[in-house]
Tab-separated table of C-alpha atoms in Angstrom:
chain	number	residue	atom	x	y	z
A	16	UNK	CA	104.802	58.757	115.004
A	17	UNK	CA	107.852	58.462	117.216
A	18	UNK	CA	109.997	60.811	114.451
A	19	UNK	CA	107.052	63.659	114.874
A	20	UNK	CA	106.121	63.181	118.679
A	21	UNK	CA	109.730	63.273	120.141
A	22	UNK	CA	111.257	66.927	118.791
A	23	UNK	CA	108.001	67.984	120.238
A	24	UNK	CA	108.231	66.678	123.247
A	25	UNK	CA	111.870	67.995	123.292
A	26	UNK	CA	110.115	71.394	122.781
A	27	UNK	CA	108.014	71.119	125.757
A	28	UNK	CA	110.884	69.901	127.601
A	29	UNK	CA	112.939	73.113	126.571
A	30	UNK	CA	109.891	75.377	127.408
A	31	UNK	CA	109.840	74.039	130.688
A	32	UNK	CA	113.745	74.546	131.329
A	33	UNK	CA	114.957	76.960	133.559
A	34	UNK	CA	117.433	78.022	130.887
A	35	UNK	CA	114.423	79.132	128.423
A	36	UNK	CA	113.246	81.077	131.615
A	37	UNK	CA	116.486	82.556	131.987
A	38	UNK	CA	116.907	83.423	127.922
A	39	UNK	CA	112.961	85.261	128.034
A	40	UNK	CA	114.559	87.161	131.306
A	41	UNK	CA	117.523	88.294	129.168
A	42	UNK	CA	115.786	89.402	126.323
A	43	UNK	CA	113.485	91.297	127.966
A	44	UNK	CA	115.871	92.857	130.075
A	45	UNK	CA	118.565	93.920	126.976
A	46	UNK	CA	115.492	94.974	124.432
A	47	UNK	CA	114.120	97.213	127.517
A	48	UNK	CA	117.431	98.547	128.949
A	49	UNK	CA	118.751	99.780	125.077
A	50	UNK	CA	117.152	102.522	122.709
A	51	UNK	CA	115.335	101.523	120.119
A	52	UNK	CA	117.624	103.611	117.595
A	53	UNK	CA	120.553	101.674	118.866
A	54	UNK	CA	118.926	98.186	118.082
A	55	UNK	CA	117.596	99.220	114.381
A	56	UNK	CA	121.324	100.217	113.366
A	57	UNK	CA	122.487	97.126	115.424
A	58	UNK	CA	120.645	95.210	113.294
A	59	UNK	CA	121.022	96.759	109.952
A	60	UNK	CA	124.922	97.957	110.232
A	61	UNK	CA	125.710	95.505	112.996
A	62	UNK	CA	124.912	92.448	111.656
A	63	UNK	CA	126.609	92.774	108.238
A	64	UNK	CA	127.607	88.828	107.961
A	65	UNK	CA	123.831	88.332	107.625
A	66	UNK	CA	123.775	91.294	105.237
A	67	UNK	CA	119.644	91.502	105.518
A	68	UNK	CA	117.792	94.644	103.726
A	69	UNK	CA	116.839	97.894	105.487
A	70	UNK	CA	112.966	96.350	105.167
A	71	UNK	CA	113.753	93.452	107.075
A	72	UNK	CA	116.289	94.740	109.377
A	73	UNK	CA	113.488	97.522	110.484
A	74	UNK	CA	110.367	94.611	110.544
A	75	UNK	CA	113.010	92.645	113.051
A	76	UNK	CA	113.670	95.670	115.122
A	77	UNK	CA	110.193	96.450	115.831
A	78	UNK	CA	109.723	92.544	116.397
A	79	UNK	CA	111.943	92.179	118.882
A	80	UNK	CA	111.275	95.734	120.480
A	81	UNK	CA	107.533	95.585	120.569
A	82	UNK	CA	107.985	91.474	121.548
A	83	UNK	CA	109.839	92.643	124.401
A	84	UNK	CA	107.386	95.109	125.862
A	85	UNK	CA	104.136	92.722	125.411
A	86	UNK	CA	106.170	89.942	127.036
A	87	UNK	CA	105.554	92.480	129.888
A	88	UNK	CA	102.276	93.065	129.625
A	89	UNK	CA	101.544	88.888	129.312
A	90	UNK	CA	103.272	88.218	132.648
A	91	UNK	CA	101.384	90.765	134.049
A	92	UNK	CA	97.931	90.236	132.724
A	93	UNK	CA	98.527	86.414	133.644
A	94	UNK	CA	100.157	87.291	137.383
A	95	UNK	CA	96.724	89.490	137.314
A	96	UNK	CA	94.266	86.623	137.647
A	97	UNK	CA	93.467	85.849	140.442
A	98	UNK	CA	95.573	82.604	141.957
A	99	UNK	CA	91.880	80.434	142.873
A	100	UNK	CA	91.255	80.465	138.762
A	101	UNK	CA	94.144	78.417	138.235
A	102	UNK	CA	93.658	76.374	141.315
A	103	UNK	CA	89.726	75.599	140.595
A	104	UNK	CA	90.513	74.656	136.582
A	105	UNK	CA	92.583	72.196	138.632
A	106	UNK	CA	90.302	71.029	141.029
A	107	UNK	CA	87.633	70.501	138.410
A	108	UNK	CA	90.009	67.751	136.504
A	109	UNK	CA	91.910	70.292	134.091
A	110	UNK	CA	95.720	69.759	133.244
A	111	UNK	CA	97.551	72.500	133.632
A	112	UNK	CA	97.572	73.225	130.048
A	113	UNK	CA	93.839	73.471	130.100
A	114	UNK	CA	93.650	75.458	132.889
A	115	UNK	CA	95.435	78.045	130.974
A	116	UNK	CA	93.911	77.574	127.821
A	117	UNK	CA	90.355	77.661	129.250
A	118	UNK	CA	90.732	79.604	131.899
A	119	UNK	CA	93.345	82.129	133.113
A	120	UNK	CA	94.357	82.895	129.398
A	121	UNK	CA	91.087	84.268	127.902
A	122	UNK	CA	90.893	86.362	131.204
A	123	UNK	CA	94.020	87.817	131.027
A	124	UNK	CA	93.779	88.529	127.084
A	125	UNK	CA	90.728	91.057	128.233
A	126	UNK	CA	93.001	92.545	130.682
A	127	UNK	CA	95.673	92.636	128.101
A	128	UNK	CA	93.798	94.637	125.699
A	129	UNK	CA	94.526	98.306	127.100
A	130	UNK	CA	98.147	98.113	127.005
A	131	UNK	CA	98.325	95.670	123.870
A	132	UNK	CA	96.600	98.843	122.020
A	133	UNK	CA	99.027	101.754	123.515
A	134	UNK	CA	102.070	99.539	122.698
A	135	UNK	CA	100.492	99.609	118.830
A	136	UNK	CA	100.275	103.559	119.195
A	137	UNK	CA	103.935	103.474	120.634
A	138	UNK	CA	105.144	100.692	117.956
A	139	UNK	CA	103.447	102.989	115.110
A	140	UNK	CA	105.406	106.379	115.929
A	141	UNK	CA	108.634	104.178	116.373
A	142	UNK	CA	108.557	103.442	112.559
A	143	UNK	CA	109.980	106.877	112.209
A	144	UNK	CA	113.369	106.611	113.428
A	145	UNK	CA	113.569	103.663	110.486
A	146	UNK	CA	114.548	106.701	108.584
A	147	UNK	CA	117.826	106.607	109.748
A	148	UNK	CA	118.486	103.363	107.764
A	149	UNK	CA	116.218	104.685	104.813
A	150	UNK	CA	113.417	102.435	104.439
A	151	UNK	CA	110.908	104.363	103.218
A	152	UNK	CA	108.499	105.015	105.515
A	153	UNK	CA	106.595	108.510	105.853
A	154	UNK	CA	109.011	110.735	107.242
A	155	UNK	CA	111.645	109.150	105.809
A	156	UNK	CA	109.421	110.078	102.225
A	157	UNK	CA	109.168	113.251	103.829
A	158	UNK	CA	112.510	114.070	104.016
A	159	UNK	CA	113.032	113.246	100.209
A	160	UNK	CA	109.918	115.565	99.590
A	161	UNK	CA	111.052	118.707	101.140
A	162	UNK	CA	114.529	118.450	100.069
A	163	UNK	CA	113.772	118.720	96.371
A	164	UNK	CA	111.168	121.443	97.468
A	165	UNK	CA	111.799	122.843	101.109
A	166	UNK	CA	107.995	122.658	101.671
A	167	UNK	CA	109.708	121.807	104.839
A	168	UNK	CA	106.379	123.374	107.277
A	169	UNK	CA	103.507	122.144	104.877
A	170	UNK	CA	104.905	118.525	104.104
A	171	UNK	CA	105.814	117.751	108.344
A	172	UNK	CA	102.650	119.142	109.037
A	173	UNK	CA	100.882	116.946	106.881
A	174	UNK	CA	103.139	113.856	108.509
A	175	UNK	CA	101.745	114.533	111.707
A	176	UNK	CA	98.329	114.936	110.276
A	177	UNK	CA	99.156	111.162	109.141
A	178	UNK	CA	100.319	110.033	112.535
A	179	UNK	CA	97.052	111.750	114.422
A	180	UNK	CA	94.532	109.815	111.925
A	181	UNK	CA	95.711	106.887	112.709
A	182	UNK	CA	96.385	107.297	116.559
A	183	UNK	CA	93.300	109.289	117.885
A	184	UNK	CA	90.942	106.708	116.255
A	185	UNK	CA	92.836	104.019	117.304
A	186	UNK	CA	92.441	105.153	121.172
A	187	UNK	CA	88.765	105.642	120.885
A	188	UNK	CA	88.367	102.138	119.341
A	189	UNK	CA	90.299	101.308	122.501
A	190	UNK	CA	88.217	103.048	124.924
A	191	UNK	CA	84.825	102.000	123.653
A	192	UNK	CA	86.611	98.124	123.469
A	193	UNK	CA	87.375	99.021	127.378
A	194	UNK	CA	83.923	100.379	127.470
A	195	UNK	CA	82.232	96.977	125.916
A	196	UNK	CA	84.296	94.371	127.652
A	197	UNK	CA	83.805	96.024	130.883
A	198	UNK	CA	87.922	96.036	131.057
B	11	UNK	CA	88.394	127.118	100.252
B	12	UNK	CA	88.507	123.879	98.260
B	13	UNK	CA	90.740	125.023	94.993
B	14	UNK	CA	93.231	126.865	97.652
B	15	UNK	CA	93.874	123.284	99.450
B	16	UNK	CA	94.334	121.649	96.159
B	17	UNK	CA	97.077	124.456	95.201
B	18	UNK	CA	98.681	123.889	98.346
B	19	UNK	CA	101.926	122.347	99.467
B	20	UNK	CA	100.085	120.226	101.804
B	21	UNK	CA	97.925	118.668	98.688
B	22	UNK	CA	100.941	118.348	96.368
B	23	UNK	CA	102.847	116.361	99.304
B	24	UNK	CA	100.196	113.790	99.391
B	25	UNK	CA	101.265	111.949	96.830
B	26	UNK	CA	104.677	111.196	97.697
B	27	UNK	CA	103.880	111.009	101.405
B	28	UNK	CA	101.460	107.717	100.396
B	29	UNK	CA	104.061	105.383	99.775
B	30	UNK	CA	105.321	106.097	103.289
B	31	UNK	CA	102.215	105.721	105.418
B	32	UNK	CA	101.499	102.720	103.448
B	33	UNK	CA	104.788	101.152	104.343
B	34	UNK	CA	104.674	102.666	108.127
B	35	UNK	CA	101.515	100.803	108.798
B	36	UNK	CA	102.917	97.940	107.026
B	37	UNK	CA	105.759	97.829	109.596
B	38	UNK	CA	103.745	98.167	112.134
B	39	UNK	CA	101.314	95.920	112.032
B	40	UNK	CA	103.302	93.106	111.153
B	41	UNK	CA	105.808	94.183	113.301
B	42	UNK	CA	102.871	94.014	116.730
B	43	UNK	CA	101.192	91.376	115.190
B	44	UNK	CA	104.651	88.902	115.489
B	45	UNK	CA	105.812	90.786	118.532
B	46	UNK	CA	102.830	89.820	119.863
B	47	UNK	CA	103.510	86.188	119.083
B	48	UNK	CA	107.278	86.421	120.049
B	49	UNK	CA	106.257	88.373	123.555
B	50	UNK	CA	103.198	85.766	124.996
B	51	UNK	CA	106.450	83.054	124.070
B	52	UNK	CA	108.949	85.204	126.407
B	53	UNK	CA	106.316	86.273	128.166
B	54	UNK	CA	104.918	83.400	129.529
B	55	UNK	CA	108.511	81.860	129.589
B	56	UNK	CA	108.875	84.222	132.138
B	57	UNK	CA	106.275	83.200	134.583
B	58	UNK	CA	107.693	81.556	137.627
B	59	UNK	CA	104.771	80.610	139.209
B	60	UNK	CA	102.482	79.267	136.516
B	61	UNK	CA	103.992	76.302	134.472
B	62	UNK	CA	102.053	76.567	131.190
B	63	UNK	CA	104.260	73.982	128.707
């Protein structure tokens, strides 16, 4: 019991440290302050020790870029609530782990919702500079296409198409989300 | 109308473009769905205020 309770308990410890504050601070920062571009061929040319595939290399990228930009939008759905939630769960017997669990998180997910849902949209038309490192995503097939046929107008066209079908719908499942939750 | 589409470039690029939008939203959703995860972690690391751990 000892063996599984105490790296666990070293976890907590570490999550509480103002060193793991201090490491979400800097990776938020760096992510946010440097192209997206630069990070993918970071990653996939950079790192060449690792030696990872363009696949995984691209999966990571958006990781760590989109990761960066909700860690954002959590602080400030959670800062959002209102500071007499968190002090009532407390005043009704809740730890503070239960206060957050019960109370201020499933608050702040509703608020969370709007932005969670643009940084999809934004995360979706991001895959396309994964072209440079030629994982084979649509424009990056779309390239291919047009240079064995230069159906260059007709085959970007129908890209965009692509990118529109899956955007505009996704924004008015949004809204009527919004709409429903009263957000 | 129909027969003119299917003649087109923008039909015969359909194909080929399928494998791409298949592997975009790929990407993408697993790449929100464990930013997501990665973000509330740094996210809530973040938080001076609130002590969640």
């Amino acid at each position: 019991m000892v063996l599984f309770w105490a790296p666990l308990q070293g976890l907590e410890d570490f999550l509480k440290s103002i060193f793991f504050r201090w490491i979400s601070t800097v990776y938020v920062e760096v992510i946010r302050g440097t192209p997206i571009l630069a990070q993918v061929l970071f990653i996939y040319y950079g790192l060449t020790a690792v030696n990872i595939g363009a696949l995984t290399s691209a999966i990571i990228a958006i990781t760590l870029n989109a990761g960066a930009y909700i860690a954002e939008i959590v602080r400030g759905a959670v800062h959002s609530i209102d500071k007499g939630q968190h002090e009532a769960g407390r005043a009704i017997g809740l730890t503070e782990k239960q206060t957050m669990r019960y109370i201020v998180w499933p608050q702040a997910f509703k608020r969370m919702i709007p932005p969670l849902g643009n940084q999809f949209i934004i995360s979706l038309k991001d895959t396309s500079l994964f072209s440079v490192i030629a994982v084979g995503e649509v424009l990056y097939m779309a390239k291919q296409y047009y240079n064995s046929t230069f159906e260059i107008f007709e085959t970007l066209i129908m890209v965009c198409i692509f990118y529109l079908i899956i955007t505009i719908p996704t924004s008015i499942i949004l809204r009527n989300v919004e709409r429903k939750l009263d957000v | 109308m129909i027969e003119s589409f299917l003649d087109s470039a923008y039909y015969r690029s359909l194909p080929y473009l399928w494998e791409g939008i298949q592997l975009t939203l790929y990407i993408t959703v697993v790449g929100v769905f464990l930013g997501f995860i990665l973000g509330s972690i740094a996210g809530l690391g973040r938080l001076s205020k609130i002590n969640i751990f």
